[in-house]
Amino acid sequence: MKGLCLWLALLTCLMVKVYGKIFRRCELASVMRRWGMEGHEGYTLDDWVCLAYYASGFNTAKVTHNIDGTSEYGLFQINSRSWCADHHSTSRNLCSLSCRDLVGDEIIDDIICVKRAVAGPDGLEAWDGWRNHCRGKNLHYWTATCKL
């Protein structure tokens, strides 16, 4: 019986899919630059890296559940009310994707969606993390030591 329990525990561990990634600062800056984030909607690459840090800690698998029944997903903590479908809350799904697509290690869906979201009237002001920690600050240090 002990052997069977050990075998089942091992099998369960092997079946669990590793999902998500925690980026290093310069690695993320490089990916964002490659996907055209520098200067997008007037925001610097430093703005975007700062946002990602304060939104998710560079963790693509982060999910935050809000008291209003919505959730925020992925690197930029994109909210399910407007931007993605999570099948738990009513969504306009303006990015035409499942919220689960925002929590993997591939971030192109996140980038495409955040570009759409930031094009709205509030821009990055819609993110508390950016407004409270990045707006109006000298952000040069976010990418200054990166080889971009």
Short mmCIF file of N, CA and C in Angstrom, two decimals:
data_model
loop_
_atom_site.label_atom_id
_atom_site.label_comp_id
_atom_site.label_asym_id
_atom_site.label_seq_id
_atom_site.Cartn_x
_atom_site.Cartn_y
_atom_site.Cartn_z
N MET A 1 0.82 -1.20 0.00
CA MET A 1 0.00 0.00 0.00
C MET A 1 0.86 1.26 0.00
N LYS A 2 1.93 1.24 0.82
CA LYS A 2 2.83 2.40 0.88
C LYS A 2 3.46 2.65 -0.49
N GLY A 3 3.83 1.57 -1.17
CA GLY A 3 4.43 1.70 -2.49
C GLY A 3 3.46 2.27 -3.50
N LEU A 4 2.19 1.85 -3.40
CA LEU A 4 1.17 2.36 -4.31
C LEU A 4 0.95 3.86 -4.10
N CYS A 5 0.90 4.29 -2.84
CA CYS A 5 0.73 5.72 -2.54
C CYS A 5 1.89 6.53 -3.08
N LEU A 6 3.09 6.02 -2.91
CA LEU A 6 4.28 6.71 -3.41
C LEU A 6 4.24 6.80 -4.93
N TRP A 7 3.86 5.69 -5.57
CA TRP A 7 3.77 5.67 -7.02
C TRP A 7 2.73 6.67 -7.52
N LEU A 8 1.55 6.72 -6.87
CA LEU A 8 0.51 7.67 -7.27
C LEU A 8 0.94 9.11 -7.06
N ALA A 9 1.65 9.38 -5.97
CA ALA A 9 2.16 10.73 -5.72
C ALA A 9 3.14 11.14 -6.81
N LEU A 10 4.03 10.24 -7.19
CA LEU A 10 5.00 10.52 -8.25
C LEU A 10 4.29 10.76 -9.58
N LEU A 11 3.32 9.92 -9.89
CA LEU A 11 2.56 10.07 -11.12
C LEU A 11 1.84 11.41 -11.17
N THR A 12 1.25 11.81 -10.06
CA THR A 12 0.56 13.10 -9.98
C THR A 12 1.53 14.24 -10.25
N CYS A 13 2.72 14.17 -9.67
CA CYS A 13 3.73 15.21 -9.89
C CYS A 13 4.12 15.30 -11.36
N LEU A 14 4.23 14.16 -12.01
CA LEU A 14 4.63 14.15 -13.41
C LEU A 14 3.53 14.70 -14.32
N MET A 15 2.28 14.60 -13.89
CA MET A 15 1.16 15.05 -14.70
C MET A 15 0.91 16.56 -14.58
N VAL A 16 1.44 17.18 -13.55
CA VAL A 16 1.23 18.61 -13.35
C VAL A 16 2.05 19.38 -14.38
N LYS A 17 1.40 20.24 -15.12
CA LYS A 17 2.08 21.03 -16.14
C LYS A 17 2.62 22.31 -15.50
N VAL A 18 3.88 22.57 -15.73
CA VAL A 18 4.46 23.83 -15.27
C VAL A 18 3.93 24.92 -16.18
N TYR A 19 3.36 25.95 -15.59
CA TYR A 19 2.67 26.97 -16.36
C TYR A 19 3.10 28.33 -15.87
N GLY A 20 3.51 29.16 -16.79
CA GLY A 20 3.91 30.51 -16.40
C GLY A 20 5.41 30.65 -16.30
N LYS A 21 5.82 31.89 -16.13
CA LYS A 21 7.24 32.21 -16.07
C LYS A 21 7.41 33.49 -15.28
N ILE A 22 8.48 33.56 -14.52
CA ILE A 22 8.86 34.82 -13.88
C ILE A 22 10.06 35.35 -14.66
N PHE A 23 9.86 36.45 -15.34
CA PHE A 23 10.90 37.05 -16.16
C PHE A 23 11.93 37.77 -15.31
N ARG A 24 13.14 37.85 -15.83
CA ARG A 24 14.14 38.77 -15.29
C ARG A 24 13.89 40.13 -15.97
N ARG A 25 14.24 41.18 -15.29
CA ARG A 25 13.95 42.55 -15.75
C ARG A 25 14.44 42.79 -17.17
N CYS A 26 15.71 42.55 -17.43
CA CYS A 26 16.27 42.85 -18.75
C CYS A 26 15.75 41.89 -19.82
N GLU A 27 15.50 40.66 -19.44
CA GLU A 27 14.92 39.69 -20.37
C GLU A 27 13.55 40.19 -20.84
N LEU A 28 12.75 40.65 -19.91
CA LEU A 28 11.42 41.17 -20.26
C LEU A 28 11.53 42.43 -21.10
N ALA A 29 12.44 43.32 -20.75
CA ALA A 29 12.63 44.55 -21.53
C ALA A 29 12.98 44.21 -22.98
N SER A 30 13.82 43.21 -23.16
CA SER A 30 14.23 42.80 -24.51
C SER A 30 13.04 42.26 -25.31
N VAL A 31 12.23 41.42 -24.68
CA VAL A 31 11.05 40.87 -25.35
C VAL A 31 10.07 41.99 -25.69
N MET A 32 9.84 42.87 -24.75
CA MET A 32 8.91 43.98 -24.99
C MET A 32 9.40 44.88 -26.12
N ARG A 33 10.66 45.13 -26.15
CA ARG A 33 11.22 45.97 -27.21
C ARG A 33 11.02 45.30 -28.57
N ARG A 34 11.29 44.00 -28.61
CA ARG A 34 11.14 43.24 -29.84
C ARG A 34 9.70 43.29 -30.35
N TRP A 35 8.73 43.36 -29.45
CA TRP A 35 7.32 43.38 -29.83
C TRP A 35 6.75 44.79 -29.91
N GLY A 36 7.61 45.80 -30.00
CA GLY A 36 7.17 47.15 -30.31
C GLY A 36 6.57 47.95 -29.16
N MET A 37 6.97 47.64 -27.94
CA MET A 37 6.42 48.38 -26.80
C MET A 37 7.08 49.74 -26.59
N GLU A 38 8.33 49.88 -27.00
CA GLU A 38 9.04 51.16 -26.83
C GLU A 38 8.30 52.25 -27.60
N GLY A 39 7.80 53.24 -26.89
CA GLY A 39 7.11 54.36 -27.51
C GLY A 39 5.64 54.11 -27.83
N HIS A 40 5.15 52.90 -27.58
CA HIS A 40 3.74 52.62 -27.89
C HIS A 40 2.82 53.52 -27.06
N GLU A 41 1.94 54.22 -27.73
CA GLU A 41 1.01 55.18 -27.11
C GLU A 41 1.74 56.23 -26.27
N GLY A 42 3.02 56.50 -26.64
CA GLY A 42 3.78 57.54 -25.95
C GLY A 42 4.47 57.09 -24.67
N TYR A 43 4.43 55.80 -24.37
CA TYR A 43 5.06 55.29 -23.15
C TYR A 43 6.41 54.68 -23.47
N THR A 44 7.37 54.92 -22.58
CA THR A 44 8.71 54.39 -22.77
C THR A 44 8.76 52.91 -22.39
N LEU A 45 9.81 52.25 -22.80
CA LEU A 45 10.03 50.87 -22.40
C LEU A 45 10.13 50.78 -20.88
N ASP A 46 10.72 51.79 -20.26
CA ASP A 46 10.81 51.83 -18.79
C ASP A 46 9.42 51.85 -18.16
N ASP A 47 8.48 52.59 -18.74
CA ASP A 47 7.10 52.60 -18.24
C ASP A 47 6.51 51.19 -18.25
N TRP A 48 6.71 50.48 -19.36
CA TRP A 48 6.13 49.15 -19.50
C TRP A 48 6.75 48.16 -18.53
N VAL A 49 8.07 48.22 -18.37
CA VAL A 49 8.74 47.30 -17.44
C VAL A 49 8.31 47.61 -16.01
N CYS A 50 8.23 48.89 -15.67
CA CYS A 50 7.76 49.30 -14.35
C CYS A 50 6.33 48.79 -14.11
N LEU A 51 5.46 48.95 -15.09
CA LEU A 51 4.09 48.46 -14.97
C LEU A 51 4.08 46.96 -14.69
N ALA A 52 4.83 46.19 -15.48
CA ALA A 52 4.84 44.73 -15.31
C ALA A 52 5.34 44.34 -13.92
N TYR A 53 6.33 45.06 -13.42
CA TYR A 53 6.85 44.76 -12.09
C TYR A 53 5.79 45.00 -11.01
N TYR A 54 5.16 46.16 -11.05
CA TYR A 54 4.19 46.49 -10.01
C TYR A 54 2.84 45.79 -10.20
N ALA A 55 2.56 45.34 -11.41
CA ALA A 55 1.32 44.59 -11.64
C ALA A 55 1.47 43.14 -11.20
N SER A 56 2.57 42.50 -11.59
CA SER A 56 2.69 41.05 -11.38
C SER A 56 4.01 40.59 -10.81
N GLY A 57 4.97 41.49 -10.60
CA GLY A 57 6.29 41.04 -10.19
C GLY A 57 6.98 40.25 -11.29
N PHE A 58 6.65 40.56 -12.54
CA PHE A 58 7.16 39.89 -13.74
C PHE A 58 6.69 38.43 -13.84
N ASN A 59 5.64 38.07 -13.12
CA ASN A 59 5.14 36.70 -13.06
C ASN A 59 3.97 36.54 -14.04
N THR A 60 4.18 35.77 -15.10
CA THR A 60 3.14 35.62 -16.11
C THR A 60 1.97 34.77 -15.62
N ALA A 61 2.14 34.01 -14.56
CA ALA A 61 1.09 33.12 -14.06
C ALA A 61 0.22 33.77 -12.98
N LYS A 62 0.48 35.02 -12.65
CA LYS A 62 -0.26 35.65 -11.55
C LYS A 62 -1.73 35.86 -11.92
N VAL A 63 -2.60 35.47 -10.98
CA VAL A 63 -4.04 35.71 -11.10
C VAL A 63 -4.49 36.35 -9.80
N THR A 64 -5.21 37.45 -9.90
CA THR A 64 -5.74 38.15 -8.73
C THR A 64 -7.26 38.15 -8.82
N HIS A 65 -7.92 37.67 -7.76
CA HIS A 65 -9.38 37.65 -7.71
C HIS A 65 -9.86 38.88 -6.95
N ASN A 66 -10.73 39.65 -7.55
CA ASN A 66 -11.24 40.89 -6.97
C ASN A 66 -12.59 40.67 -6.28
N ILE A 67 -12.91 41.53 -5.34
CA ILE A 67 -14.17 41.38 -4.60
C ILE A 67 -15.40 41.60 -5.47
N ASP A 68 -15.24 42.26 -6.61
CA ASP A 68 -16.39 42.49 -7.49
C ASP A 68 -16.69 41.29 -8.40
N GLY A 69 -15.94 40.20 -8.22
CA GLY A 69 -16.17 38.99 -9.01
C GLY A 69 -15.31 38.88 -10.25
N THR A 70 -14.60 39.95 -10.61
CA THR A 70 -13.69 39.89 -11.75
C THR A 70 -12.33 39.38 -11.28
N SER A 71 -11.49 39.07 -12.24
CA SER A 71 -10.12 38.66 -11.93
C SER A 71 -9.17 39.37 -12.87
N GLU A 72 -7.91 39.41 -12.48
CA GLU A 72 -6.86 40.02 -13.29
C GLU A 72 -5.82 38.96 -13.58
N TYR A 73 -5.34 38.95 -14.82
CA TYR A 73 -4.54 37.84 -15.30
C TYR A 73 -3.21 38.27 -15.90
N GLY A 74 -2.18 37.49 -15.61
CA GLY A 74 -0.93 37.56 -16.31
C GLY A 74 -0.01 38.70 -15.94
N LEU A 75 0.94 38.91 -16.80
CA LEU A 75 2.03 39.86 -16.61
C LEU A 75 1.54 41.27 -16.32
N PHE A 76 0.50 41.70 -17.03
CA PHE A 76 -0.02 43.06 -16.87
C PHE A 76 -1.28 43.13 -16.02
N GLN A 77 -1.72 41.98 -15.50
CA GLN A 77 -2.94 41.90 -14.69
C GLN A 77 -4.12 42.51 -15.43
N ILE A 78 -4.41 41.91 -16.57
CA ILE A 78 -5.49 42.35 -17.44
C ILE A 78 -6.82 41.87 -16.87
N ASN A 79 -7.77 42.78 -16.73
CA ASN A 79 -9.02 42.50 -16.03
C ASN A 79 -10.05 41.81 -16.91
N SER A 80 -10.73 40.84 -16.31
CA SER A 80 -11.73 40.05 -17.04
C SER A 80 -13.03 40.82 -17.33
N ARG A 81 -13.27 41.92 -16.67
CA ARG A 81 -14.51 42.66 -16.92
C ARG A 81 -14.58 43.13 -18.38
N SER A 82 -13.48 43.62 -18.89
CA SER A 82 -13.50 44.20 -20.23
C SER A 82 -12.67 43.45 -21.26
N TRP A 83 -11.58 42.82 -20.85
CA TRP A 83 -10.57 42.46 -21.82
C TRP A 83 -10.46 41.00 -22.20
N CYS A 84 -10.87 40.08 -21.33
CA CYS A 84 -10.74 38.65 -21.63
C CYS A 84 -11.89 37.89 -20.99
N ALA A 85 -12.16 36.69 -21.49
CA ALA A 85 -13.26 35.86 -20.98
C ALA A 85 -12.71 34.83 -20.00
N ASP A 86 -13.21 34.88 -18.76
CA ASP A 86 -12.78 33.88 -17.77
C ASP A 86 -13.89 32.92 -17.39
N HIS A 87 -15.06 33.08 -17.97
CA HIS A 87 -16.21 32.20 -17.75
C HIS A 87 -16.70 32.22 -16.30
N HIS A 88 -16.24 33.19 -15.50
CA HIS A 88 -16.72 33.35 -14.13
C HIS A 88 -17.45 34.68 -13.97
N SER A 89 -17.12 35.62 -14.82
CA SER A 89 -17.73 36.95 -14.74
C SER A 89 -18.13 37.39 -16.14
N THR A 90 -19.07 38.29 -16.22
CA THR A 90 -19.49 38.83 -17.51
C THR A 90 -18.36 39.70 -18.07
N SER A 91 -18.05 39.49 -19.33
CA SER A 91 -16.94 40.21 -19.93
C SER A 91 -17.31 40.73 -21.31
N ARG A 92 -16.80 41.89 -21.64
CA ARG A 92 -16.93 42.40 -23.01
C ARG A 92 -15.91 41.72 -23.92
N ASN A 93 -14.88 41.13 -23.35
CA ASN A 93 -13.84 40.37 -24.07
C ASN A 93 -13.30 41.15 -25.27
N LEU A 94 -12.88 42.37 -25.02
CA LEU A 94 -12.40 43.25 -26.09
C LEU A 94 -11.11 42.76 -26.74
N CYS A 95 -10.39 41.86 -26.08
CA CYS A 95 -9.18 41.29 -26.69
C CYS A 95 -9.47 39.96 -27.39
N SER A 96 -10.72 39.51 -27.33
CA SER A 96 -11.15 38.28 -28.01
C SER A 96 -10.29 37.08 -27.65
N LEU A 97 -10.08 36.88 -26.35
CA LEU A 97 -9.31 35.73 -25.92
C LEU A 97 -9.75 35.25 -24.54
N SER A 98 -9.36 34.04 -24.24
CA SER A 98 -9.61 33.48 -22.92
C SER A 98 -8.59 34.06 -21.95
N CYS A 99 -9.02 34.39 -20.76
CA CYS A 99 -8.08 34.91 -19.75
C CYS A 99 -6.96 33.92 -19.47
N ARG A 100 -7.23 32.62 -19.62
CA ARG A 100 -6.20 31.61 -19.38
C ARG A 100 -5.03 31.77 -20.36
N ASP A 101 -5.28 32.36 -21.52
CA ASP A 101 -4.21 32.60 -22.49
C ASP A 101 -3.19 33.61 -21.98
N LEU A 102 -3.57 34.37 -20.96
CA LEU A 102 -2.70 35.43 -20.43
C LEU A 102 -1.78 34.94 -19.31
N VAL A 103 -1.88 33.69 -18.91
CA VAL A 103 -1.08 33.23 -17.77
C VAL A 103 -0.01 32.20 -18.15
N GLY A 104 0.26 32.02 -19.41
CA GLY A 104 1.32 31.11 -19.84
C GLY A 104 2.65 31.82 -19.94
N ASP A 105 3.66 31.09 -20.37
CA ASP A 105 4.99 31.69 -20.47
C ASP A 105 5.18 32.47 -21.77
N GLU A 106 4.29 32.29 -22.74
CA GLU A 106 4.32 33.10 -23.96
C GLU A 106 3.52 34.37 -23.70
N ILE A 107 4.11 35.52 -23.94
CA ILE A 107 3.43 36.77 -23.56
C ILE A 107 2.93 37.59 -24.75
N ILE A 108 2.94 37.03 -25.95
CA ILE A 108 2.47 37.80 -27.09
C ILE A 108 1.00 38.17 -26.95
N ASP A 109 0.17 37.25 -26.41
CA ASP A 109 -1.24 37.57 -26.18
C ASP A 109 -1.38 38.72 -25.19
N ASP A 110 -0.55 38.71 -24.14
CA ASP A 110 -0.57 39.78 -23.14
C ASP A 110 -0.22 41.12 -23.79
N ILE A 111 0.81 41.10 -24.62
CA ILE A 111 1.28 42.33 -25.26
C ILE A 111 0.22 42.89 -26.22
N ILE A 112 -0.36 42.02 -27.04
CA ILE A 112 -1.39 42.46 -27.97
C ILE A 112 -2.58 43.05 -27.20
N CYS A 113 -2.99 42.38 -26.13
CA CYS A 113 -4.14 42.84 -25.36
C CYS A 113 -3.84 44.14 -24.62
N VAL A 114 -2.67 44.23 -24.00
CA VAL A 114 -2.35 45.46 -23.24
C VAL A 114 -2.21 46.65 -24.20
N LYS A 115 -1.72 46.41 -25.41
CA LYS A 115 -1.65 47.49 -26.39
C LYS A 115 -3.05 48.00 -26.72
N ARG A 116 -3.99 47.09 -26.83
CA ARG A 116 -5.37 47.48 -27.11
C ARG A 116 -5.95 48.24 -25.91
N ALA A 117 -5.69 47.73 -24.70
CA ALA A 117 -6.24 48.35 -23.49
C ALA A 117 -5.69 49.75 -23.27
N VAL A 118 -4.40 49.93 -23.49
CA VAL A 118 -3.78 51.22 -23.21
C VAL A 118 -4.14 52.27 -24.26
N ALA A 119 -4.68 51.84 -25.38
CA ALA A 119 -5.11 52.78 -26.41
C ALA A 119 -6.39 53.51 -26.01
N GLY A 120 -7.02 53.05 -24.94
CA GLY A 120 -8.24 53.71 -24.45
C GLY A 120 -7.94 55.05 -23.81
N PRO A 121 -8.96 55.75 -23.38
CA PRO A 121 -8.80 57.11 -22.87
C PRO A 121 -7.94 57.23 -21.61
N ASP A 122 -7.87 56.19 -20.81
CA ASP A 122 -7.10 56.26 -19.56
C ASP A 122 -5.63 55.90 -19.73
N GLY A 123 -5.27 55.24 -20.83
CA GLY A 123 -3.89 54.82 -21.01
C GLY A 123 -3.43 53.97 -19.83
N LEU A 124 -2.20 54.16 -19.41
CA LEU A 124 -1.66 53.40 -18.27
C LEU A 124 -2.24 53.86 -16.94
N GLU A 125 -2.95 54.99 -16.95
CA GLU A 125 -3.61 55.46 -15.72
C GLU A 125 -4.60 54.42 -15.19
N ALA A 126 -5.06 53.53 -16.05
CA ALA A 126 -6.01 52.50 -15.63
C ALA A 126 -5.39 51.49 -14.66
N TRP A 127 -4.07 51.44 -14.59
CA TRP A 127 -3.38 50.50 -13.70
C TRP A 127 -2.93 51.21 -12.43
N ASP A 128 -3.42 50.76 -11.29
CA ASP A 128 -3.02 51.34 -10.00
C ASP A 128 -1.52 51.27 -9.81
N GLY A 129 -0.92 50.13 -10.16
CA GLY A 129 0.52 49.96 -9.96
C GLY A 129 1.33 51.00 -10.71
N TRP A 130 0.96 51.27 -11.96
CA TRP A 130 1.68 52.28 -12.74
C TRP A 130 1.43 53.67 -12.17
N ARG A 131 0.18 53.97 -11.87
CA ARG A 131 -0.19 55.29 -11.35
C ARG A 131 0.52 55.58 -10.03
N ASN A 132 0.59 54.59 -9.15
CA ASN A 132 1.15 54.79 -7.81
C ASN A 132 2.67 54.68 -7.72
N HIS A 133 3.28 53.97 -8.67
CA HIS A 133 4.72 53.71 -8.55
C HIS A 133 5.57 54.17 -9.73
N CYS A 134 4.96 54.41 -10.87
CA CYS A 134 5.74 54.70 -12.08
C CYS A 134 5.48 56.10 -12.65
N ARG A 135 4.25 56.54 -12.63
CA ARG A 135 3.88 57.82 -13.24
C ARG A 135 4.68 58.97 -12.64
N GLY A 136 5.30 59.74 -13.52
CA GLY A 136 6.02 60.94 -13.09
C GLY A 136 7.34 60.69 -12.40
N LYS A 137 7.78 59.44 -12.37
CA LYS A 137 9.04 59.10 -11.71
C LYS A 137 10.15 58.94 -12.74
N ASN A 138 11.40 59.07 -12.29
CA ASN A 138 12.53 58.76 -13.15
C ASN A 138 12.63 57.24 -13.23
N LEU A 139 12.29 56.69 -14.37
CA LEU A 139 12.22 55.23 -14.53
C LEU A 139 13.41 54.66 -15.29
N HIS A 140 14.39 55.49 -15.56
CA HIS A 140 15.52 55.08 -16.39
C HIS A 140 16.19 53.80 -15.89
N TYR A 141 16.21 53.61 -14.58
CA TYR A 141 16.91 52.44 -14.03
C TYR A 141 16.29 51.11 -14.43
N TRP A 142 15.04 51.09 -14.89
CA TRP A 142 14.41 49.82 -15.25
C TRP A 142 15.12 49.15 -16.43
N THR A 143 15.70 49.95 -17.33
CA THR A 143 16.39 49.35 -18.49
C THR A 143 17.82 49.83 -18.67
N ALA A 144 18.30 50.71 -17.79
CA ALA A 144 19.62 51.34 -17.98
C ALA A 144 20.75 50.33 -18.10
N THR A 145 20.70 49.24 -17.37
CA THR A 145 21.80 48.27 -17.40
C THR A 145 21.54 47.11 -18.35
N CYS A 146 20.45 47.18 -19.09
CA CYS A 146 20.11 46.10 -20.02
C CYS A 146 20.82 46.29 -21.35
N LYS A 147 21.25 45.21 -21.94
CA LYS A 147 21.86 45.25 -23.27
C LYS A 147 20.76 45.01 -24.29
N LEU A 148 20.19 46.10 -24.74
CA LEU A 148 19.02 45.99 -25.64
C LEU A 148 19.43 46.19 -27.07
#
